[in-house]
Short mmCIF file of C-alpha atoms and ligand atoms in Angstrom, two decimals:
data_model
loop_
_atom_site.label_atom_id
_atom_site.label_comp_id
_atom_site.label_asym_id
_atom_site.label_seq_id
_atom_site.Cartn_x
_atom_site.Cartn_y
_atom_site.Cartn_z
CA MET A 81 5.82 75.95 -45.81
CA LYS A 82 6.04 72.11 -44.38
CA SER A 83 9.02 70.20 -44.62
CA ILE A 84 9.37 66.97 -46.49
CA TYR A 85 12.28 64.59 -45.55
CA VAL A 86 13.65 61.83 -47.54
CA THR A 87 11.80 59.39 -45.40
CA SER A 88 9.52 59.09 -42.40
CA PRO A 89 9.52 56.32 -40.10
CA THR A 90 6.47 53.83 -40.08
CA LEU A 91 5.17 53.16 -36.66
CA PRO A 92 2.83 50.82 -35.11
CA PRO A 93 -0.56 52.32 -33.50
CA LEU A 94 0.53 53.12 -30.04
CA GLU A 95 -2.40 51.20 -28.50
CA GLU A 96 -0.99 47.83 -30.11
CA PHE A 97 2.50 48.69 -28.49
CA ILE A 98 1.16 49.47 -24.92
CA PRO A 99 0.54 45.88 -24.18
CA TYR A 100 3.78 44.72 -25.16
CA LEU A 101 5.34 47.35 -22.70
CA LYS A 102 2.98 46.15 -19.97
CA GLU A 103 4.00 42.73 -20.35
CA ILE A 104 7.77 43.92 -20.23
CA TRP A 105 6.88 45.75 -17.07
CA ASP A 106 5.18 42.81 -15.56
CA ASN A 107 7.89 40.03 -16.37
CA LYS A 108 10.85 42.45 -15.89
CA ARG A 109 12.84 40.85 -18.98
CA LEU A 110 14.45 43.84 -20.69
CA THR A 111 17.13 42.43 -22.47
CA ASN A 112 19.57 39.20 -23.09
CA MET A 113 17.55 37.24 -25.48
CA GLY A 114 14.30 37.83 -23.82
CA PRO A 115 10.61 36.08 -24.92
CA PHE A 116 9.77 39.13 -27.46
CA HIS A 117 13.48 38.79 -28.94
CA ASN A 118 12.82 35.17 -29.69
CA GLN A 119 9.52 35.58 -30.82
CA LEU A 120 10.92 38.51 -33.43
CA GLU A 121 13.67 35.96 -34.55
CA ALA A 122 11.10 33.07 -35.30
CA ALA A 123 8.52 35.59 -36.93
CA LEU A 124 11.13 37.21 -39.21
CA ALA A 125 12.71 33.82 -39.95
CA GLU A 126 8.91 32.69 -41.21
CA TYR A 127 8.09 36.02 -42.90
CA PHE A 128 11.49 36.00 -45.16
CA GLY A 129 11.44 32.26 -45.60
CA VAL A 130 14.94 31.85 -44.39
CA LYS A 131 16.27 29.29 -41.83
CA TYR A 132 18.09 31.35 -39.21
CA VAL A 133 17.73 35.10 -38.07
CA SER A 134 20.00 36.43 -35.47
CA LEU A 135 18.91 39.78 -34.19
CA PHE A 136 21.16 42.73 -33.42
CA CYS A 137 21.16 46.18 -31.68
CA ASN A 138 21.80 47.72 -35.25
CA GLY A 139 22.96 46.55 -38.81
CA THR A 140 26.40 48.10 -38.26
CA VAL A 141 27.34 45.81 -35.11
CA ALA A 142 25.99 42.82 -37.27
CA LEU A 143 28.21 43.41 -39.92
CA GLN A 144 31.07 43.56 -37.60
CA ILE A 145 30.15 40.33 -35.94
CA GLY A 146 29.49 38.48 -39.40
CA LEU A 147 32.88 39.11 -40.79
CA GLN A 148 34.02 37.89 -37.33
CA ALA A 149 32.05 34.91 -37.39
CA LEU A 150 33.13 34.09 -41.02
CA LYS A 151 37.00 34.40 -39.70
CA VAL A 152 37.64 36.81 -42.25
CA THR A 153 41.18 38.12 -42.52
CA GLY A 154 43.38 39.97 -44.68
CA GLU A 155 41.53 41.85 -47.54
CA VAL A 156 37.92 42.22 -48.33
CA ILE A 157 36.71 43.35 -51.75
CA THR A 158 33.73 45.68 -51.38
CA THR A 159 31.97 48.57 -53.17
CA PRO A 160 32.71 52.09 -52.61
CA PHE A 161 29.11 53.29 -53.31
CA SER A 162 27.39 52.39 -50.00
CA PHE A 163 26.95 53.76 -46.59
CA PRO A 164 30.04 54.07 -44.43
CA ALA A 165 29.03 51.16 -42.08
CA THR A 166 29.83 48.74 -44.81
CA THR A 167 33.59 49.54 -45.08
CA HIS A 168 33.88 50.39 -41.43
CA SER A 169 33.06 46.97 -40.40
CA ILE A 170 35.88 45.84 -42.29
CA TYR A 171 38.08 48.32 -40.72
CA TRP A 172 37.03 47.38 -37.39
CA ASN A 173 37.94 43.82 -37.96
CA ARG A 174 41.46 44.73 -38.81
CA CYS A 175 41.12 43.83 -42.19
CA ALA A 176 41.79 45.86 -45.31
CA PRO A 177 39.08 47.01 -47.66
CA VAL A 178 39.62 46.80 -51.46
CA PHE A 179 37.44 48.90 -53.49
CA CYS A 180 35.87 47.40 -56.61
CA ASP A 181 33.86 49.74 -59.14
CA ILE A 182 30.35 49.32 -59.45
CA ASP A 183 28.01 48.38 -62.45
CA ALA A 184 26.37 51.21 -64.36
CA GLU A 185 22.99 49.34 -64.66
CA THR A 186 22.69 48.15 -61.07
CA TYR A 187 24.95 50.34 -59.09
CA ASN A 188 26.12 47.18 -57.56
CA ILE A 189 29.86 45.75 -57.40
CA ASP A 190 30.79 44.97 -60.94
CA PRO A 191 31.49 41.22 -61.05
CA ARG A 192 33.63 41.83 -64.21
CA LYS A 193 35.90 43.84 -62.18
CA ILE A 194 36.38 41.30 -58.96
CA GLU A 195 38.80 38.95 -60.21
CA SER A 196 41.66 41.38 -61.06
CA LEU A 197 41.34 42.69 -57.70
CA ILE A 198 41.99 39.17 -56.01
CA THR A 199 45.44 38.56 -54.12
CA PRO A 200 46.65 35.91 -51.78
CA GLU A 201 45.50 38.07 -48.96
CA THR A 202 41.83 38.02 -49.95
CA THR A 203 39.44 36.18 -48.08
CA CYS A 204 35.84 37.66 -48.46
CA ILE A 205 33.65 39.60 -51.00
CA LEU A 206 31.33 42.26 -49.17
CA PRO A 207 28.68 43.55 -51.95
CA VAL A 208 25.62 45.64 -51.21
CA HIS A 209 22.20 45.04 -52.72
CA THR A 210 22.00 48.80 -53.34
CA TYR A 211 18.48 49.99 -53.13
CA GLY A 212 17.33 46.57 -52.96
CA THR A 213 18.67 45.76 -56.53
CA PRO A 214 20.13 42.38 -56.33
CA CYS A 215 23.81 41.69 -57.15
CA ALA A 216 25.14 39.40 -59.79
CA VAL A 217 24.99 36.67 -57.09
CA ASP A 218 25.64 33.64 -59.43
CA GLU A 219 28.73 35.52 -60.87
CA ILE A 220 30.01 36.70 -57.37
CA GLN A 221 29.63 32.92 -56.20
CA ARG A 222 31.19 31.46 -59.12
CA ILE A 223 34.16 33.66 -58.45
CA ALA A 224 34.08 32.88 -54.54
CA ASP A 225 34.07 28.95 -55.31
CA ILE A 226 37.07 29.37 -57.58
CA TYR A 227 39.24 31.20 -55.22
CA GLY A 228 37.72 29.77 -52.09
CA LEU A 229 36.38 33.21 -50.73
CA LYS A 230 33.42 33.96 -48.30
CA VAL A 231 30.55 36.02 -49.57
CA PHE A 232 28.89 38.19 -47.02
CA TYR A 233 25.88 40.45 -48.53
CA ASP A 234 25.39 43.95 -47.05
CA ALA A 235 21.42 43.48 -47.57
CA ALA A 236 20.57 46.39 -45.49
CA HIS A 237 18.03 47.73 -48.22
CA VAL A 238 16.24 44.39 -49.08
CA PHE A 239 13.42 43.92 -46.58
CA GLY A 240 10.42 41.87 -48.06
CA GLU A 241 12.21 41.31 -51.39
CA THR A 242 12.02 38.10 -53.10
CA TRP A 243 14.00 37.43 -56.14
CA ARG A 244 13.62 34.10 -58.57
CA GLY A 245 11.21 32.87 -55.90
CA LYS A 246 13.36 33.09 -52.84
CA SER A 247 14.21 35.81 -50.43
CA LEU A 248 17.04 38.07 -51.53
CA LEU A 249 18.57 37.42 -48.02
CA GLY A 250 19.01 33.96 -49.01
CA TYR A 251 22.31 34.14 -50.99
CA GLY A 252 25.73 33.91 -50.03
CA ASP A 253 27.47 32.72 -46.65
CA LEU A 254 25.63 35.46 -44.62
CA SER A 255 23.40 38.42 -45.24
CA MET A 256 23.12 41.53 -42.92
CA ILE A 257 19.76 43.50 -43.02
CA SER A 258 19.37 46.86 -40.96
CA PHE A 259 16.14 47.59 -39.13
CA HIS A 260 16.80 51.10 -38.65
CA ALA A 261 14.18 53.83 -38.31
CA THR A 262 14.74 54.85 -41.99
CA LYS A 263 14.41 51.38 -43.28
CA VAL A 264 11.29 49.50 -44.77
CA PHE A 265 10.90 47.70 -41.46
CA SER A 266 12.33 48.90 -38.32
CA THR A 267 12.84 48.27 -34.62
CA ILE A 268 14.27 51.92 -34.13
CA GLU A 269 17.63 50.95 -34.06
CA GLY A 270 18.27 47.33 -35.19
CA GLY A 271 19.46 44.79 -37.44
CA ALA A 272 19.88 41.11 -38.16
CA LEU A 273 22.24 38.35 -39.74
CA ILE A 274 20.52 35.77 -41.84
CA SER A 275 22.60 32.36 -41.92
CA ASN A 276 22.17 29.07 -43.59
CA ASP A 277 23.24 26.82 -40.72
CA ALA A 278 22.88 26.03 -37.06
CA VAL A 279 26.47 25.98 -36.14
CA MET A 280 26.81 29.52 -37.86
CA LYS A 281 23.71 30.86 -35.91
CA LYS A 282 25.25 29.47 -32.83
CA ARG A 283 28.52 31.23 -33.35
CA ILE A 284 26.81 34.46 -34.24
CA ASP A 285 24.75 34.23 -31.03
CA TYR A 286 27.75 33.69 -28.77
CA LEU A 287 29.61 36.62 -30.53
CA LYS A 288 26.86 39.40 -30.21
CA ASN A 289 26.71 38.42 -26.36
CA PHE A 290 30.70 39.03 -25.67
CA GLY A 291 31.71 35.57 -26.78
CA ILE A 292 29.66 33.93 -24.10
CA ALA A 293 28.58 30.08 -24.71
CA ASP A 294 27.80 29.35 -21.08
CA GLU A 295 28.69 30.40 -17.40
CA LEU A 296 32.11 28.92 -17.67
CA THR A 297 33.18 29.40 -21.40
CA VAL A 298 33.68 32.51 -23.49
CA VAL A 299 34.44 31.41 -26.98
CA GLY A 300 36.02 34.46 -28.50
CA PRO A 301 36.21 38.25 -28.14
CA GLY A 302 32.82 38.89 -28.92
CA SER A 303 30.82 42.26 -28.63
CA ASN A 304 27.86 43.35 -27.31
CA GLY A 305 25.11 43.30 -30.09
CA LYS A 306 21.99 42.28 -28.22
CA MET A 307 18.39 43.71 -29.24
CA ASN A 308 16.47 44.46 -26.44
CA GLU A 309 12.87 43.65 -25.44
CA VAL A 310 11.28 47.07 -26.15
CA GLN A 311 13.02 47.08 -29.62
CA ALA A 312 11.91 43.57 -30.41
CA ALA A 313 8.27 44.41 -29.33
CA PHE A 314 7.91 47.45 -31.53
CA GLY A 315 9.23 44.78 -34.35
CA LEU A 316 6.63 42.43 -33.71
CA CYS A 317 3.87 45.20 -33.73
CA LEU A 318 5.30 46.69 -37.12
CA LEU A 319 5.73 43.08 -38.77
CA ARG A 320 1.68 42.88 -39.11
CA ARG A 321 1.53 46.12 -41.01
CA MET A 322 4.59 45.54 -43.57
CA ASP A 323 2.49 44.02 -46.39
CA LYS A 324 0.41 47.09 -46.47
CA ALA A 325 3.34 49.48 -46.11
CA LEU A 326 5.31 47.66 -49.10
CA GLU A 327 2.05 48.03 -51.36
CA GLN A 328 1.83 51.60 -50.49
CA ARG A 329 5.45 52.35 -51.50
CA LYS A 330 4.73 50.64 -54.62
CA ASP A 331 2.06 53.27 -55.41
CA VAL A 332 4.36 56.09 -54.50
CA ALA A 333 7.05 54.68 -56.71
CA GLN A 334 4.59 54.14 -59.58
CA ARG A 335 3.40 57.79 -59.17
CA TYR A 336 7.16 59.01 -59.46
CA MET A 337 7.86 56.85 -62.67
CA ASP A 338 4.69 57.81 -64.38
CA ARG A 339 6.09 61.42 -64.15
CA LEU A 340 10.01 61.17 -64.35
CA SER A 341 10.62 57.75 -66.04
CA GLY A 342 10.13 59.35 -69.39
CA ALA A 343 12.36 62.63 -68.82
CA LYS A 344 15.31 62.83 -70.80
CA GLY A 345 18.38 62.73 -68.93
CA ILE A 346 16.75 61.18 -65.72
CA ARG A 347 17.04 57.50 -65.00
CA CYS A 348 14.87 55.60 -62.51
CA LEU A 349 15.34 52.24 -61.01
CA GLN A 350 14.80 49.65 -63.54
CA GLU A 351 12.24 46.82 -63.33
CA ILE A 352 13.81 43.54 -62.87
CA ASP A 353 12.57 40.06 -64.05
CA GLY A 354 11.77 37.99 -61.16
CA LEU A 355 12.44 40.60 -58.42
CA THR A 356 9.53 41.97 -56.11
CA ARG A 357 10.90 45.45 -55.34
CA ASN A 358 10.43 46.95 -51.97
CA TRP A 359 10.89 50.58 -53.01
CA SER A 360 12.94 51.25 -49.88
CA TYR A 361 14.57 54.28 -51.88
CA PHE A 362 13.47 56.17 -55.03
CA PRO A 363 16.92 57.23 -56.40
CA ILE A 364 17.19 59.10 -59.74
CA LEU A 365 20.37 59.47 -61.76
CA VAL A 366 20.68 63.19 -63.29
CA ASN A 367 22.54 63.24 -66.62
CA GLU A 368 23.59 66.66 -66.82
CA ALA A 369 24.42 66.90 -70.42
CA LEU A 370 20.91 65.53 -71.10
CA PHE A 371 18.83 67.23 -68.65
CA ALA A 372 20.38 70.64 -68.75
CA ARG A 373 20.44 70.79 -65.02
CA SER A 374 22.87 69.27 -62.59
CA ARG A 375 21.92 66.94 -59.69
CA ASN A 376 23.13 69.81 -57.43
CA ALA A 377 20.79 72.18 -59.11
CA VAL A 378 17.89 69.72 -58.64
CA TYR A 379 18.75 69.24 -55.19
CA ASP A 380 18.99 73.16 -54.29
CA ALA A 381 15.68 73.80 -56.01
CA LEU A 382 13.97 71.12 -53.65
CA LYS A 383 15.77 72.25 -50.73
CA LYS A 384 14.39 75.76 -51.31
CA GLN A 385 11.01 74.43 -51.35
CA ASN A 386 11.82 72.49 -47.80
CA ILE A 387 11.89 69.26 -49.59
CA HIS A 388 14.87 67.36 -48.49
CA ALA A 389 16.23 64.94 -50.86
CA ARG A 390 19.50 62.96 -50.23
CA LYS A 391 22.65 62.52 -52.18
CA TYR A 392 22.81 58.79 -51.17
CA PHE A 393 25.80 57.84 -51.72
CA TYR A 394 27.95 60.77 -52.16
CA PRO A 395 30.72 61.11 -51.58
CA LEU A 396 32.01 57.78 -52.13
CA ILE A 397 33.43 55.79 -49.15
CA SER A 398 36.95 55.63 -51.08
CA ASN A 399 37.19 59.35 -50.89
CA PHE A 400 36.96 59.25 -47.04
CA PRO A 401 40.06 60.58 -45.29
CA THR A 402 40.35 56.97 -43.63
CA TYR A 403 40.46 55.25 -46.99
CA ARG A 404 41.57 57.50 -49.74
CA GLY A 405 45.11 56.54 -49.34
CA LEU A 406 44.38 52.67 -50.22
CA PRO A 407 45.63 51.67 -53.51
CA SER A 408 42.21 50.52 -54.82
CA ALA A 409 40.76 54.07 -53.69
CA GLY A 410 42.17 56.09 -56.74
CA ARG A 411 39.41 57.95 -58.49
CA GLU A 412 40.48 56.68 -61.90
CA LYS A 413 39.99 53.22 -60.69
CA LEU A 414 36.48 53.69 -59.91
CA PRO A 415 35.09 55.74 -62.78
CA VAL A 416 31.50 54.39 -62.68
CA ALA A 417 31.23 54.74 -58.93
CA GLU A 418 32.65 58.38 -59.22
CA LYS A 419 29.94 59.27 -61.89
CA THR A 420 27.16 57.53 -60.32
CA SER A 421 27.92 59.19 -57.00
CA LYS A 422 27.94 62.76 -58.51
CA SER A 423 24.63 62.32 -60.45
CA VAL A 424 22.37 60.44 -57.98
CA LEU A 425 19.70 61.80 -55.72
CA CYS A 426 17.26 59.90 -53.61
CA LEU A 427 13.84 61.68 -53.44
CA PRO A 428 11.27 61.39 -50.62
CA MET A 429 9.85 57.85 -50.35
CA TYR A 430 7.69 56.54 -47.49
CA PRO A 431 4.44 54.57 -47.43
CA ASP A 432 2.17 57.49 -46.44
CA LEU A 433 3.71 60.12 -48.56
CA PRO A 434 0.78 61.76 -50.19
CA GLY A 435 0.13 61.68 -53.85
CA GLU A 436 -0.10 65.73 -54.38
CA ASP A 437 3.37 65.73 -52.55
CA VAL A 438 4.83 63.39 -55.10
CA GLU A 439 3.47 65.66 -58.00
CA ARG A 440 4.73 68.65 -56.58
CA ILE A 441 8.34 67.03 -56.09
CA CYS A 442 8.26 65.86 -59.54
CA GLY A 443 7.22 69.20 -60.79
CA ILE A 444 10.40 70.84 -59.01
CA VAL A 445 12.45 68.09 -60.45
CA LEU A 446 11.49 68.70 -64.07
CA GLY A 447 11.59 72.36 -63.55
C1 PLP B 608 24.00 49.74 -47.04
C2 PLP B 608 23.95 50.08 -45.46
N1 PLP B 608 24.65 49.23 -44.85
C3 PLP B 608 24.86 49.34 -43.60
C4 PLP B 608 24.14 50.27 -42.82
C5 PLP B 608 24.01 50.26 -41.25
O1 PLP B 608 22.76 49.80 -40.68
P1 PLP B 608 22.57 50.45 -39.25
O2 PLP B 608 22.06 51.85 -39.24
O3 PLP B 608 21.45 49.63 -38.84
O4 PLP B 608 23.62 50.32 -38.20
C6 PLP B 608 23.20 50.99 -43.56
C7 PLP B 608 22.06 52.13 -43.07
O5 PLP B 608 21.83 52.55 -41.97
C8 PLP B 608 23.03 50.94 -45.00
O6 PLP B 608 22.34 51.69 -45.60
#
């Protein structure tokens, strides 16, 4: 029986990639902001309709450097319902994460619960547009403005999404997007910071290159976050295929919705006015009381048939050994995140997932 995984990477045709490799071999520019790196930065800025893109070797280093570039200190309010990198980036900046519960509708940080977590040490809010669903950006910005906080979005999941007529990457002081192989658009490993002003872009670019500004000047303790030329070339080839890949994802999602959205006790992602969804993930929430089967039972039933769904995001970051002792990490303080994390299951989702496989997956889910 063939295995079906939660995702399958989108690759450019090999024959389109080879001429790029030949050029790299000819010019011997392998890394350090080479021509393909610079072309991809410009191409992505145009594709997203944003001002500045700074490419990185991966999204995690981009998150770490983003916090450093914003000069974030003290406490950072964030969501426990995310991938470990979100909170680890705070830890690596020697700051304290403060977990805020999530909203039951969007699975994003609940803006009504942010203010009570603010202390004199708070300098930044680090929310996640989980599964590509926009955060309550206006409310978050209003709070940030009142208290003088930075807003840095972990936008790892939002490739290609526009909301209210502009890229979802255009909100807050900075946004990070991931180009990992499991994402909608990939450079195998990779990521970017999206900034709104030239001074910030310059600072980010120094920090991703050890802090080096010129041969004699190192402006700060930067890291090595550079994207190499092979990764950038892969991205340039793949970018041309993205419109089609996004269309295909929409078709797969529609097929899932047709079968699952009416099932009692199953909750799919909701349509949101003004949002073009990228369908980067297809999470369902299984309400055990109404559905008569638990999330874990559905997961096991799929696994028996070699279908590997994933419990993104379980366990909560606030329950990891590193963070569970923090005052904000108590399970009783994060009831919605606890409940969501115990009932969520991400079903296989990728552009060329055949319709008959979607039907089979739905059949197993529905029992
Ligand atoms: C929400 C979120 N933040 C951060 C990351 C880290 O990105 P990367 O894998 O590119 O380091 C990921 C995924 O990998 C993610 O899903």
